[in-house]
Amino acid sequence: MNTITRRQAFGIAIGAATAVGLTACDKAGSGAASASASPNAKASGPALSIPAGGIDEVFEGRRIQITLDPGAHHDGQHMPGMPTIKIDGKELHLMRNADNSWVTVVNHYETFADPISAAKAAVRDLQGANLIPFTPKGEAL
């Protein structure tokens, strides 16, 4: 006999409903994730909005200095085009994601549209604590 049982029909219905639900979640989640990560990012890499002389400001009592040096060195590595961020004179390690958003070691699980907002978020999260410079594994301070 080639008839389908109620148990098999129920299993097929549950599987189809799950597939439709996961597809809807994926479509809704992908748009929100890309919009929140970097609203101004472009695939080709946006020009950074850092003036030629850099940024030197006080934010919540902490001095933030951001410079864009074409021959910048970060942690002993040559990283051309990467901004250098210092909070109270100590370098904040900054990383660029593939979608042109930015993260720091202080806010490693939160992305930012530009280095300026990443630096300000790091200052807020430090809550007055001193920034300990990032050193790659195996290097001493």
mmCIF file of N, CA, C and O in Angstrom, residues 23-98:
data_model
loop_
_atom_site.group_PDB
_atom_site.id
_atom_site.type_symbol
_atom_site.label_atom_id
_atom_site.label_comp_id
_atom_site.label_asym_id
_atom_site.label_seq_id
_atom_site.Cartn_x
_atom_site.Cartn_y
_atom_site.Cartn_z
ATOM 1 N N THR A 23 13.932 30.565 6.506
ATOM 2 C CA THR A 23 14.159 31.445 5.361
ATOM 3 C C THR A 23 13.730 32.867 5.698
ATOM 4 O O THR A 23 14.437 33.826 5.384
ATOM 5 N N ALA A 24 12.601 33.023 6.355
ATOM 6 C CA ALA A 24 12.122 34.351 6.744
ATOM 7 C C ALA A 24 13.070 34.999 7.744
ATOM 8 O O ALA A 24 13.370 36.190 7.650
ATOM 9 N N CYS A 25 13.568 34.227 8.706
ATOM 10 C CA CYS A 25 14.508 34.758 9.697
ATOM 11 C C CYS A 25 15.805 35.179 9.039
ATOM 12 O O CYS A 25 16.392 36.196 9.391
ATOM 13 N N ASP A 26 16.288 34.392 8.075
ATOM 14 C CA ASP A 26 17.535 34.710 7.396
ATOM 15 C C ASP A 26 17.404 36.000 6.605
ATOM 16 O O ASP A 26 18.283 36.847 6.631
ATOM 17 N N LYS A 27 16.294 36.181 5.902
ATOM 18 C CA LYS A 27 16.088 37.400 5.126
ATOM 19 C C LYS A 27 15.981 38.616 6.034
ATOM 20 O O LYS A 27 16.535 39.660 5.751
ATOM 21 N N ALA A 28 15.270 38.492 7.128
ATOM 22 C CA ALA A 28 15.108 39.612 8.054
ATOM 23 C C ALA A 28 16.418 39.912 8.763
ATOM 24 O O ALA A 28 16.775 41.064 8.954
ATOM 25 N N GLY A 29 17.160 38.906 9.154
ATOM 26 C CA GLY A 29 18.404 39.094 9.897
ATOM 27 C C GLY A 29 19.520 39.652 9.049
ATOM 28 O O GLY A 29 20.310 40.458 9.504
ATOM 29 N N SER A 30 19.626 39.255 7.793
ATOM 30 C CA SER A 30 20.730 39.720 6.965
ATOM 31 C C SER A 30 20.624 41.201 6.671
ATOM 32 O O SER A 30 21.608 41.905 6.651
ATOM 33 N N GLY A 31 19.440 41.720 6.475
ATOM 34 C CA GLY A 31 19.266 43.148 6.224
ATOM 35 C C GLY A 31 19.565 43.967 7.456
ATOM 36 O O GLY A 31 20.204 45.001 7.386
ATOM 37 N N ALA A 32 19.127 43.499 8.608
ATOM 38 C CA ALA A 32 19.365 44.234 9.846
ATOM 39 C C ALA A 32 20.832 44.212 10.215
ATOM 40 O O ALA A 32 21.375 45.196 10.684
ATOM 41 N N ALA A 33 21.500 43.085 10.015
ATOM 42 C CA ALA A 33 22.912 42.987 10.386
ATOM 43 C C ALA A 33 23.769 43.899 9.530
ATOM 44 O O ALA A 33 24.646 44.585 10.028
ATOM 45 N N SER A 34 23.526 43.933 8.231
ATOM 46 C CA SER A 34 24.342 44.780 7.379
ATOM 47 C C SER A 34 24.043 46.249 7.623
ATOM 48 O O SER A 34 24.919 47.084 7.525
ATOM 49 N N ALA A 35 22.814 46.591 7.951
ATOM 50 C CA ALA A 35 22.473 47.984 8.202
ATOM 51 C C ALA A 35 23.075 48.466 9.514
ATOM 52 O O ALA A 35 23.531 49.591 9.599
ATOM 53 N N SER A 36 23.094 47.627 10.542
ATOM 54 C CA SER A 36 23.619 48.066 11.830
ATOM 55 C C SER A 36 25.129 48.058 11.868
ATOM 56 O O SER A 36 25.734 48.823 12.593
ATOM 57 N N ALA A 37 25.758 47.207 11.094
ATOM 58 C CA ALA A 37 27.208 47.107 11.154
ATOM 59 C C ALA A 37 27.876 48.352 10.598
ATOM 60 O O ALA A 37 28.777 48.893 11.208
ATOM 61 N N SER A 38 27.452 48.801 9.448
ATOM 62 C CA SER A 38 28.119 49.915 8.822
ATOM 63 C C SER A 38 27.191 50.608 7.838
ATOM 64 O O SER A 38 27.182 50.263 6.666
ATOM 65 N N PRO A 39 26.428 51.574 8.270
ATOM 66 C CA PRO A 39 25.468 52.198 7.377
ATOM 67 C C PRO A 39 26.120 52.986 6.248
ATOM 68 O O PRO A 39 25.529 53.157 5.203
ATOM 69 N N ASN A 40 27.336 53.486 6.425
ATOM 70 C CA ASN A 40 27.987 54.289 5.397
ATOM 71 C C ASN A 40 29.044 53.519 4.621
ATOM 72 O O ASN A 40 29.734 54.095 3.797
ATOM 73 N N ALA A 41 29.210 52.238 4.882
ATOM 74 C CA ALA A 41 30.267 51.464 4.237
ATOM 75 C C ALA A 41 29.886 51.111 2.812
ATOM 76 O O ALA A 41 28.747 50.821 2.509
ATOM 77 N N LYS A 42 30.888 51.144 1.955
ATOM 78 C CA LYS A 42 30.709 50.734 0.571
ATOM 79 C C LYS A 42 31.673 49.592 0.304
ATOM 80 O O LYS A 42 32.710 49.478 0.942
ATOM 81 N N ALA A 43 31.356 48.761 -0.669
ATOM 82 C CA ALA A 43 32.186 47.592 -0.957
ATOM 83 C C ALA A 43 33.594 47.982 -1.359
ATOM 84 O O ALA A 43 34.545 47.269 -1.096
ATOM 85 N N SER A 44 33.772 49.127 -2.006
ATOM 86 C CA SER A 44 35.098 49.519 -2.461
ATOM 87 C C SER A 44 35.945 50.117 -1.343
ATOM 88 O O SER A 44 37.126 50.337 -1.524
ATOM 89 N N GLY A 45 35.370 50.382 -0.208
ATOM 90 C CA GLY A 45 36.117 50.954 0.905
ATOM 91 C C GLY A 45 35.975 52.456 0.937
ATOM 92 O O GLY A 45 36.532 53.144 0.108
ATOM 93 N N PRO A 46 35.213 52.992 1.870
ATOM 94 C CA PRO A 46 34.976 54.426 1.919
ATOM 95 C C PRO A 46 36.214 55.186 2.368
ATOM 96 O O PRO A 46 37.055 54.653 3.078
ATOM 97 N N ALA A 47 36.304 56.415 1.914
ATOM 98 C CA ALA A 47 37.380 57.267 2.372
ATOM 99 C C ALA A 47 37.102 57.623 3.832
ATOM 100 O O ALA A 47 35.964 57.883 4.208
ATOM 101 N N LEU A 48 38.128 57.612 4.646
ATOM 102 C CA LEU A 48 37.945 57.923 6.056
ATOM 103 C C LEU A 48 37.767 59.422 6.224
ATOM 104 O O LEU A 48 38.423 60.220 5.558
ATOM 105 N N SER A 49 36.889 59.791 7.130
ATOM 106 C CA SER A 49 36.599 61.204 7.356
ATOM 107 C C SER A 49 37.501 61.776 8.439
ATOM 108 O O SER A 49 37.042 62.421 9.365
ATOM 109 N N ILE A 50 38.787 61.541 8.300
ATOM 110 C CA ILE A 50 39.760 62.068 9.251
ATOM 111 C C ILE A 50 40.510 63.196 8.554
ATOM 112 O O ILE A 50 41.080 62.990 7.484
ATOM 113 N N PRO A 51 40.498 64.413 9.120
ATOM 114 C CA PRO A 51 41.184 65.532 8.478
ATOM 115 C C PRO A 51 42.681 65.275 8.346
ATOM 116 O O PRO A 51 43.246 64.428 9.043
ATOM 117 N N ALA A 52 43.322 66.024 7.465
ATOM 118 C CA ALA A 52 44.750 65.837 7.187
ATOM 119 C C ALA A 52 45.593 65.975 8.463
ATOM 120 O O ALA A 52 46.552 65.240 8.656
ATOM 121 N N GLY A 53 45.230 66.896 9.329
ATOM 122 C CA GLY A 53 45.992 67.084 10.563
ATOM 123 C C GLY A 53 45.618 66.105 11.662
ATOM 124 O O GLY A 53 46.239 66.077 12.720
ATOM 125 N N GLY A 54 44.609 65.290 11.435
ATOM 126 C CA GLY A 54 44.165 64.328 12.439
ATOM 127 C C GLY A 54 43.102 64.923 13.347
ATOM 128 O O GLY A 54 42.632 66.037 13.149
ATOM 129 N N ILE A 55 42.740 64.168 14.338
ATOM 130 C CA ILE A 55 41.731 64.580 15.309
ATOM 131 C C ILE A 55 42.388 64.540 16.686
ATOM 132 O O ILE A 55 43.043 63.564 17.042
ATOM 133 N N ASP A 56 42.204 65.608 17.433
ATOM 134 C CA ASP A 56 42.721 65.682 18.798
ATOM 135 C C ASP A 56 41.621 66.331 19.631
ATOM 136 O O ASP A 56 41.387 67.529 19.541
ATOM 137 N N GLU A 57 40.912 65.517 20.408
ATOM 138 C CA GLU A 57 39.800 66.044 21.190
ATOM 139 C C GLU A 57 39.729 65.353 22.545
ATOM 140 O O GLU A 57 40.315 64.296 22.755
ATOM 141 N N VAL A 58 39.004 65.979 23.440
ATOM 142 C CA VAL A 58 38.751 65.396 24.755
ATOM 143 C C VAL A 58 37.312 64.924 24.760
ATOM 144 O O VAL A 58 36.395 65.685 24.456
ATOM 145 N N PHE A 59 37.130 63.654 25.095
ATOM 146 C CA PHE A 59 35.800 63.052 25.137
ATOM 147 C C PHE A 59 35.647 62.375 26.480
ATOM 148 O O PHE A 59 36.435 61.498 26.844
ATOM 149 N N GLU A 60 34.658 62.809 27.249
ATOM 150 C CA GLU A 60 34.391 62.293 28.597
ATOM 151 C C GLU A 60 35.656 62.278 29.457
ATOM 152 O O GLU A 60 35.948 61.319 30.177
ATOM 153 N N GLY A 61 36.428 63.361 29.361
ATOM 154 C CA GLY A 61 37.616 63.513 30.190
ATOM 155 C C GLY A 61 38.842 62.759 29.703
ATOM 156 O O GLY A 61 39.880 62.789 30.362
ATOM 157 N N ARG A 62 38.759 62.101 28.570
ATOM 158 C CA ARG A 62 39.894 61.348 28.019
ATOM 159 C C ARG A 62 40.327 61.989 26.714
ATOM 160 O O ARG A 62 39.502 62.412 25.907
ATOM 161 N N ARG A 63 41.625 62.043 26.473
ATOM 162 C CA ARG A 63 42.147 62.633 25.246
ATOM 163 C C ARG A 63 42.208 61.577 24.155
ATOM 164 O O ARG A 63 42.861 60.543 24.313
ATOM 165 N N ILE A 64 41.517 61.845 23.055
ATOM 166 C CA ILE A 64 41.513 60.949 21.894
ATOM 167 C C ILE A 64 42.287 61.628 20.772
ATOM 168 O O ILE A 64 41.985 62.764 20.402
ATOM 169 N N GLN A 65 43.289 60.927 20.257
ATOM 170 C CA GLN A 65 44.066 61.415 19.127
ATOM 171 C C GLN A 65 43.953 60.382 18.011
ATOM 172 O O GLN A 65 44.243 59.202 18.222
ATOM 173 N N ILE A 66 43.541 60.842 16.833
ATOM 174 C CA ILE A 66 43.418 59.954 15.685
ATOM 175 C C ILE A 66 44.173 60.580 14.528
ATOM 176 O O ILE A 66 43.922 61.724 14.165
ATOM 177 N N THR A 67 45.117 59.829 13.987
ATOM 178 C CA THR A 67 45.879 60.296 12.835
ATOM 179 C C THR A 67 45.787 59.260 11.729
ATOM 180 O O THR A 67 45.655 58.061 11.989
ATOM 181 N N LEU A 68 45.857 59.750 10.512
ATOM 182 C CA LEU A 68 45.846 58.874 9.351
ATOM 183 C C LEU A 68 47.175 59.063 8.650
ATOM 184 O O LEU A 68 47.397 60.048 7.963
ATOM 185 N N ASP A 69 48.069 58.122 8.850
ATOM 186 C CA ASP A 69 49.411 58.189 8.285
ATOM 187 C C ASP A 69 49.525 57.126 7.204
ATOM 188 O O ASP A 69 49.327 55.940 7.480
ATOM 189 N N PRO A 70 49.831 57.512 5.949
ATOM 190 C CA PRO A 70 49.917 56.512 4.889
ATOM 191 C C PRO A 70 50.974 55.441 5.149
ATOM 192 O O PRO A 70 50.875 54.332 4.652
ATOM 193 N N GLY A 71 51.966 55.735 5.970
ATOM 194 C CA GLY A 71 52.989 54.740 6.276
ATOM 195 C C GLY A 71 52.937 54.324 7.733
ATOM 196 O O GLY A 71 53.962 54.129 8.366
ATOM 197 N N ALA A 72 51.747 54.182 8.270
ATOM 198 C CA ALA A 72 51.580 53.921 9.707
ATOM 199 C C ALA A 72 52.100 52.540 10.091
ATOM 200 O O ALA A 72 52.061 51.600 9.316
ATOM 201 N N HIS A 73 52.580 52.461 11.319
ATOM 202 C CA HIS A 73 53.022 51.193 11.889
ATOM 203 C C HIS A 73 52.170 50.908 13.111
ATOM 204 O O HIS A 73 52.029 51.747 13.994
ATOM 205 N N HIS A 74 51.564 49.744 13.162
ATOM 206 C CA HIS A 74 50.752 49.335 14.299
ATOM 207 C C HIS A 74 51.358 48.075 14.881
ATOM 208 O O HIS A 74 51.475 47.065 14.197
ATOM 209 N N ASP A 75 51.727 48.158 16.133
ATOM 210 C CA ASP A 75 52.301 46.997 16.823
ATOM 211 C C ASP A 75 53.467 46.407 16.044
ATOM 212 O O ASP A 75 53.615 45.197 15.936
ATOM 213 N N GLY A 76 54.290 47.272 15.474
ATOM 214 C CA GLY A 76 55.463 46.810 14.762
ATOM 215 C C GLY A 76 55.190 46.331 13.345
ATOM 216 O O GLY A 76 56.090 45.885 12.660
ATOM 217 N N GLN A 77 53.956 46.416 12.871
ATOM 218 C CA GLN A 77 53.617 45.969 11.525
ATOM 219 C C GLN A 77 53.300 47.189 10.666
ATOM 220 O O GLN A 77 52.682 48.137 11.127
ATOM 221 N N HIS A 78 53.707 47.128 9.400
ATOM 222 C CA HIS A 78 53.415 48.222 8.478
ATOM 223 C C HIS A 78 51.997 48.061 7.958
ATOM 224 O O HIS A 78 51.664 47.071 7.323
ATOM 225 N N MET A 79 51.122 49.018 8.279
ATOM 226 C CA MET A 79 49.709 48.961 7.888
ATOM 227 C C MET A 79 49.348 50.269 7.194
ATOM 228 O O MET A 79 48.785 51.170 7.809
ATOM 229 N N PRO A 80 49.651 50.423 5.906
ATOM 230 C CA PRO A 80 49.360 51.693 5.239
ATOM 231 C C PRO A 80 47.866 51.981 5.179
ATOM 232 O O PRO A 80 47.056 51.096 4.956
ATOM 233 N N GLY A 81 47.513 53.250 5.400
ATOM 234 C CA GLY A 81 46.125 53.675 5.322
ATOM 235 C C GLY A 81 45.310 53.426 6.576
ATOM 236 O O GLY A 81 44.155 53.821 6.639
ATOM 237 N N MET A 82 45.862 52.773 7.573
ATOM 238 C CA MET A 82 45.130 52.513 8.811
ATOM 239 C C MET A 82 45.297 53.705 9.760
ATOM 240 O O MET A 82 46.401 54.206 9.933
ATOM 241 N N PRO A 83 44.214 54.144 10.361
ATOM 242 C CA PRO A 83 44.342 55.227 11.332
ATOM 243 C C PRO A 83 44.995 54.739 12.622
ATOM 244 O O PRO A 83 44.877 53.574 12.979
ATOM 245 N N THR A 84 45.682 55.630 13.263
ATOM 246 C CA THR A 84 46.266 55.346 14.565
ATOM 247 C C THR A 84 45.426 56.071 15.610
ATOM 248 O O THR A 84 45.241 57.282 15.524
ATOM 249 N N ILE A 85 44.912 55.331 16.580
ATOM 250 C CA ILE A 85 44.091 55.905 17.636
ATOM 251 C C ILE A 85 44.850 55.800 18.951
ATOM 252 O O ILE A 85 45.339 54.723 19.306
ATOM 253 N N LYS A 86 44.926 56.913 19.656
ATOM 254 C CA LYS A 86 45.542 56.924 20.979
ATOM 255 C C LYS A 86 44.554 57.504 21.969
ATOM 256 O O LYS A 86 43.909 58.519 21.704
ATOM 257 N N ILE A 87 44.421 56.831 23.095
ATOM 258 C CA ILE A 87 43.604 57.319 24.199
ATOM 259 C C ILE A 87 44.552 57.607 25.342
ATOM 260 O O ILE A 87 45.235 56.704 25.835
ATOM 261 N N ASP A 88 44.619 58.872 25.732
ATOM 262 C CA ASP A 88 45.553 59.333 26.752
ATOM 263 C C ASP A 88 46.980 58.907 26.428
ATOM 264 O O ASP A 88 47.759 58.510 27.297
ATOM 265 N N GLY A 89 47.340 58.944 25.152
ATOM 266 C CA GLY A 89 48.700 58.642 24.722
ATOM 267 C C GLY A 89 49.009 57.175 24.500
ATOM 268 O O GLY A 89 50.096 56.831 24.052
ATOM 269 N N LYS A 90 48.052 56.291 24.792
ATOM 270 C CA LYS A 90 48.283 54.852 24.607
ATOM 271 C C LYS A 90 47.483 54.366 23.405
ATOM 272 O O LYS A 90 46.306 54.683 23.268
ATOM 273 N N GLU A 91 48.129 53.571 22.547
ATOM 274 C CA GLU A 91 47.494 53.154 21.300
ATOM 275 C C GLU A 91 46.372 52.153 21.539
ATOM 276 O O GLU A 91 46.517 51.185 22.281
ATOM 277 N N LEU A 92 45.246 52.431 20.886
ATOM 278 C CA LEU A 92 44.094 51.539 20.904
ATOM 279 C C LEU A 92 44.156 50.697 19.637
ATOM 280 O O LEU A 92 44.161 51.245 18.537
ATOM 281 N N HIS A 93 44.223 49.392 19.778
ATOM 282 C CA HIS A 93 44.314 48.505 18.617
ATOM 283 C C HIS A 93 42.985 48.524 17.868
ATOM 284 O O HIS A 93 41.938 48.271 18.447
ATOM 285 N N LEU A 94 43.040 48.823 16.578
ATOM 286 C CA LEU A 94 41.868 48.974 15.735
ATOM 287 C C LEU A 94 41.957 47.983 14.587
ATOM 288 O O LEU A 94 43.037 47.768 14.030
ATOM 289 N N MET A 95 40.839 47.359 14.261
ATOM 290 C CA MET A 95 40.810 46.385 13.167
ATOM 291 C C MET A 95 39.671 46.724 12.221
ATOM 292 O O MET A 95 38.594 47.106 12.665
ATOM 293 N N ARG A 96 39.912 46.533 10.937
ATOM 294 C CA ARG A 96 38.879 46.773 9.927
ATOM 295 C C ARG A 96 38.305 45.440 9.486
ATOM 296 O O ARG A 96 39.034 44.491 9.201
ATOM 297 N N ASN A 97 36.979 45.355 9.436
ATOM 298 C CA ASN A 97 36.288 44.139 9.002
ATOM 299 C C ASN A 97 36.137 44.131 7.488
ATOM 300 O O ASN A 97 36.333 45.137 6.820
ATOM 301 N N ALA A 98 35.750 42.988 6.951
ATOM 302 C CA ALA A 98 35.570 42.852 5.511
ATOM 303 C C ALA A 98 34.461 43.746 4.978
ATOM 304 O O ALA A 98 34.507 44.174 3.828
#
